[in-house]
Coordinates of C-alpha atoms and ligand atoms in Angstrom, one line a residue:
M181 CA -72.0 91.7 46.2
S182 CA -74.7 89.6 47.5
N183 CA -73.6 90.3 51.2
Q184 CA -73.5 94.0 50.7
P185 CA -75.8 95.9 53.1
S186 CA -79.2 96.9 51.6
G187 CA -78.8 100.1 49.5
K188 CA -75.4 99.6 48.1
E189 CA -76.6 97.3 45.3
A190 CA -79.7 99.5 44.6
Q191 CA -77.4 102.5 44.2
Q192 CA -75.0 100.5 41.8
I193 CA -78.1 99.4 39.7
A194 CA -79.2 103.0 39.7
E195 CA -75.7 104.2 38.5
A196 CA -75.6 101.6 35.7
A197 CA -79.1 102.5 34.6
E198 CA -78.4 106.2 34.5
W199 CA -75.1 105.6 32.5
I200 CA -77.1 103.6 29.9
R201 CA -79.8 106.0 29.8
Q202 CA -77.6 108.7 29.0
R203 CA -76.2 106.9 26.0
V204 CA -79.4 105.7 24.2
G205 CA -82.0 107.9 22.8
M206 CA -84.9 105.7 23.5
E207 CA -86.8 104.0 26.5
P208 CA -87.1 100.3 25.9
K209 CA -89.9 98.6 27.8
I210 CA -88.9 95.1 26.5
G211 CA -85.6 93.2 27.4
L212 CA -84.3 90.3 25.6
I213 CA -81.5 88.0 26.9
L214 CA -79.9 86.2 24.1
G215 CA -78.1 83.0 24.9
S216 CA -75.1 81.1 23.3
G217 CA -74.9 81.8 19.7
L218 CA -78.3 83.6 19.6
G219 CA -76.7 87.1 19.7
I220 CA -77.5 87.1 15.9
L221 CA -80.8 88.7 16.7
A222 CA -79.1 91.9 17.5
E223 CA -78.3 92.4 13.9
S224 CA -81.8 93.1 13.1
L225 CA -81.7 96.2 15.4
E226 CA -82.0 99.6 13.8
D227 CA -80.5 102.9 15.4
Q228 CA -78.6 100.5 17.6
T229 CA -76.2 101.7 20.4
A230 CA -73.8 99.0 21.5
L231 CA -72.6 99.1 25.1
P232 CA -69.9 96.7 25.9
Y233 CA -70.3 95.2 29.4
D234 CA -66.8 96.2 30.5
R235 CA -67.7 99.9 29.9
I236 CA -71.0 99.8 32.0
P237 CA -70.5 100.8 35.6
H238 CA -70.7 97.8 38.0
F239 CA -71.4 95.3 35.1
P240 CA -69.7 92.0 35.3
V241 CA -67.8 90.8 32.1
S242 CA -68.8 87.7 30.2
T243 CA -66.1 85.1 29.3
V244 CA -67.7 82.1 27.6
E245 CA -67.2 81.4 23.8
G246 CA -70.1 82.5 21.8
H247 CA -71.0 85.2 24.1
A248 CA -70.2 88.8 22.8
G249 CA -70.8 90.7 26.0
E250 CA -72.6 93.8 25.2
L251 CA -75.9 95.5 25.6
A252 CA -77.5 96.5 22.4
V253 CA -80.4 99.0 22.4
G254 CA -82.2 99.9 19.3
K255 CA -85.4 99.4 17.4
L256 CA -86.9 96.0 16.2
D257 CA -89.6 96.6 13.7
G258 CA -89.9 100.2 15.1
R259 CA -90.2 99.1 18.8
P260 CA -87.3 100.1 21.2
V261 CA -85.8 97.0 22.9
L262 CA -82.8 96.4 25.0
M263 CA -80.8 93.1 24.1
M264 CA -78.3 91.5 26.2
K265 CA -75.8 89.8 23.9
G266 CA -74.3 87.2 26.2
R267 CA -75.0 86.7 29.8
F268 CA -73.4 85.6 33.1
H269 CA -73.5 82.2 34.5
L270 CA -73.0 80.9 37.9
Y271 CA -70.6 78.3 36.6
E272 CA -68.1 81.0 35.5
G273 CA -67.7 81.9 39.1
Y274 CA -70.2 84.8 39.3
E275 CA -72.3 85.5 42.3
G276 CA -76.0 85.3 42.0
A277 CA -76.2 89.0 42.5
Q278 CA -73.8 89.6 39.5
V279 CA -75.7 87.1 37.3
T280 CA -79.0 89.0 38.0
F281 CA -77.4 92.6 38.0
P282 CA -78.6 93.2 34.4
I283 CA -82.1 92.2 35.2
R284 CA -82.3 94.6 37.8
V285 CA -80.9 97.3 35.7
M286 CA -83.6 96.6 33.1
K287 CA -86.2 97.0 35.8
K288 CA -84.7 100.4 36.8
L289 CA -84.7 101.4 33.1
G290 CA -88.5 100.9 33.0
I291 CA -88.5 97.6 31.3
R292 CA -91.6 95.6 32.1
T293 CA -91.2 92.6 30.1
V294 CA -88.2 90.2 29.6
A295 CA -87.8 87.4 27.0
V296 CA -85.1 85.0 28.1
T297 CA -83.7 82.6 25.6
N298 CA -81.1 79.8 26.0
S299 CA -79.8 76.7 24.5
A300 CA -80.6 73.5 26.2
G301 CA -80.5 69.8 25.9
A302 CA -83.5 67.9 25.2
V303 CA -84.5 65.6 28.2
N304 CA -87.8 64.7 26.8
T305 CA -87.2 62.0 24.2
A306 CA -90.0 63.2 22.0
Y307 CA -88.1 66.3 21.3
R308 CA -85.6 66.8 18.6
P309 CA -82.4 69.1 18.3
G310 CA -83.2 72.0 16.3
E311 CA -86.7 72.5 17.8
F312 CA -87.9 75.1 20.3
M313 CA -89.4 74.7 23.7
L314 CA -91.4 77.4 25.2
I315 CA -90.6 77.5 29.1
R316 CA -93.8 76.8 31.0
D317 CA -92.0 76.3 34.4
H318 CA -88.5 75.6 35.8
L319 CA -86.8 73.5 38.3
N320 CA -84.0 75.2 40.4
L321 CA -81.3 72.6 40.7
M322 CA -78.5 74.9 40.8
G323 CA -78.2 74.6 44.6
R324 CA -78.5 78.4 45.2
S325 CA -80.7 81.4 44.6
P326 CA -79.6 84.9 43.6
L327 CA -82.0 86.2 46.3
V328 CA -79.9 84.7 49.2
G329 CA -78.6 87.3 51.4
P330 CA -80.1 90.6 52.8
N331 CA -83.2 91.7 50.9
D332 CA -83.6 95.3 49.8
P333 CA -87.3 95.8 49.5
E334 CA -86.6 98.5 46.9
L335 CA -85.7 95.6 44.6
G336 CA -88.5 93.3 45.6
P337 CA -90.1 91.3 48.4
R338 CA -88.2 89.0 50.7
F339 CA -90.4 85.9 49.8
P340 CA -91.5 86.5 46.2
D341 CA -94.2 84.5 44.7
M342 CA -93.1 82.0 42.0
S343 CA -96.5 80.4 41.2
E344 CA -96.4 81.6 37.6
P345 CA -92.8 82.2 36.8
Y346 CA -93.3 82.4 33.1
D347 CA -96.4 84.5 32.1
R348 CA -99.2 82.5 30.8
T349 CA -100.5 84.9 28.4
L350 CA -97.1 85.3 26.9
L351 CA -96.8 81.5 26.7
R352 CA -100.2 81.6 24.7
L353 CA -98.8 84.5 22.6
G354 CA -95.8 82.3 21.9
Q355 CA -97.6 79.4 20.8
E356 CA -99.9 81.5 18.6
T357 CA -96.8 83.1 17.0
A358 CA -95.0 79.8 16.3
E359 CA -98.3 78.4 14.7
R360 CA -98.6 81.5 12.5
L361 CA -94.9 81.1 11.4
G362 CA -95.4 77.4 10.8
L363 CA -92.8 76.6 13.5
R364 CA -93.2 73.4 15.7
V365 CA -92.7 74.3 19.2
H366 CA -92.9 72.3 22.4
E367 CA -93.9 73.7 26.0
G368 CA -92.1 72.2 28.9
V369 CA -90.1 72.4 32.1
Y370 CA -86.6 73.7 32.0
A371 CA -84.2 72.3 34.7
G372 CA -81.4 74.7 35.7
M373 CA -78.1 72.9 36.6
L374 CA -75.0 74.7 37.8
G375 CA -72.6 73.0 35.3
P376 CA -70.2 73.5 33.7
A377 CA -69.9 69.7 33.0
Y378 CA -72.8 68.4 31.0
E379 CA -75.0 66.1 33.0
T380 CA -74.4 62.3 33.2
P381 CA -77.0 59.9 32.0
A382 CA -78.1 59.0 35.5
E383 CA -78.6 62.8 36.2
I384 CA -80.7 63.1 32.9
R385 CA -82.9 60.1 33.9
M386 CA -83.4 61.9 37.4
L387 CA -84.3 65.1 35.7
R388 CA -86.9 63.2 33.5
T389 CA -88.4 61.6 36.7
L390 CA -88.6 65.0 38.3
G391 CA -90.6 66.4 35.4
A392 CA -88.0 68.1 33.4
D393 CA -88.2 68.5 29.5
A394 CA -85.0 70.3 28.9
V395 CA -81.8 71.1 30.8
G396 CA -79.4 74.1 30.7
M397 CA -77.0 76.1 32.8
S398 CA -78.5 79.5 32.7
T399 CA -82.0 81.3 32.9
V400 CA -83.2 80.2 36.3
P401 CA -81.4 83.0 38.4
E402 CA -82.5 85.6 35.9
V403 CA -86.0 84.4 36.1
I404 CA -86.1 84.4 39.8
A405 CA -84.7 88.0 39.9
A406 CA -87.2 89.1 37.3
R407 CA -90.1 87.8 39.2
H408 CA -88.7 89.3 42.4
A409 CA -88.6 92.6 40.5
G410 CA -92.2 92.1 39.2
L411 CA -91.1 91.8 35.6
A412 CA -93.3 89.5 33.3
V413 CA -91.2 86.7 31.8
F414 CA -91.3 84.9 28.5
G415 CA -88.7 82.1 28.0
V416 CA -87.6 80.0 25.1
S417 CA -85.1 77.2 24.7
C418 CA -83.3 76.2 21.6
L419 CA -82.9 72.6 21.9
T420 CA -79.4 72.0 20.6
N421 CA -78.8 68.3 21.5
M422 CA -80.4 65.3 23.0
A423 CA -79.3 65.3 26.6
A424 CA -76.5 62.9 27.8
G425 CA -77.1 59.2 27.5
I426 CA -80.1 59.5 25.1
L427 CA -77.9 58.9 22.0
E428 CA -74.8 56.8 21.7
Q429 CA -72.6 59.9 21.4
P430 CA -70.7 62.5 23.6
L431 CA -72.0 66.1 24.0
S432 CA -69.8 69.0 23.0
H433 CA -70.0 72.8 23.1
E434 CA -69.5 72.7 19.2
E435 CA -72.7 70.7 18.8
V436 CA -74.5 73.2 20.8
I437 CA -73.3 76.1 18.7
G438 CA -73.5 74.0 15.4
T439 CA -77.3 73.4 16.1
T440 CA -77.9 77.1 17.0
E441 CA -76.2 78.1 13.7
R442 CA -78.6 75.7 11.7
V443 CA -81.8 77.2 13.4
K444 CA -80.9 80.8 13.6
A445 CA -83.2 82.0 10.9
D446 CA -86.2 80.5 12.4
F447 CA -85.1 81.7 15.9
V448 CA -84.7 85.3 14.7
A449 CA -88.0 85.2 12.8
F450 CA -89.8 83.9 16.0
M451 CA -88.2 86.3 18.4
R452 CA -88.7 89.3 16.1
E453 CA -92.3 88.4 15.8
M454 CA -92.6 88.0 19.7
A455 CA -90.9 91.2 20.4
A456 CA -93.2 93.0 18.2
Q457 CA -96.2 91.7 20.3
L458 CA -94.8 91.6 23.8
P459 CA -96.5 94.1 26.2
G460 CA -94.4 96.9 27.6
Ligands
HPA105 N1 -77.0 70.2 29.2 C1 -76.8 71.4 29.8 N2 -76.7 72.5 29.3 C2 -76.9 72.6 27.9 C3 -77.1 71.4 27.3 C4 -77.2 70.2 28.0 O1 -77.3 69.1 27.4 N3 -77.3 71.7 25.9 C5 -77.1 73.0 25.8 N4 -76.9 73.6 27.0

């Protein structure tokens, strides 16, 4: 996909957006990407239309456990929003252009703000599993960018600015919202790794030295594409485990899902409150 001549991808994006538009009776200005086990938020949607990824023209299909694989469009506290239940990861073998396709469709649909969620390991030893981290910045350590290949100026500039990847105003909104709800949240740097193996203890020490506070295998490509498209980004990590080597125990996907289950009520409350206030 990434090596297709300019224009072809823009056309596929337009077709997917048009297909979605015809099936939902609202125009959401806010998009949410729900990470592993966080799809629960979609249960709060009223007047919901669920669109399975495998029915949307040109959409990739997700495979990983805990990811439902559908777009849910509906109203959250009266406000139209579009939610991605499940996302695409580079470690699944998707190209950057596939991972970021939904972001571009969101842009085409008129969405202006995207809230990105994920589960992540805590690299910062002051953090604890079950806490949230608002993402202030990221390190792209995935060894690739979704923007590699011919640039279609219709989608964004060749050399997009990344000096404020996560919108500062939204970050402040996140802090205020957490405070109001009595939730303790951190603010830090997310390191994006390719995966799918969890990191080694030496890699986690390296990440800490580089300034990372949390580590995960998603988000970075989507945020790069969102900034390329001129969308404002809010990002939050659900810290599901201490990163490798911090505790004397192995990491597992079950632990990640288990912690997410434990904190989902707080997560839903926080994201609902955020979605009500996000500009769009
Ligand atoms: N490392 C990478 N990705 C993750 C982790 C982790 O420790 N926890 C949840 N996603």
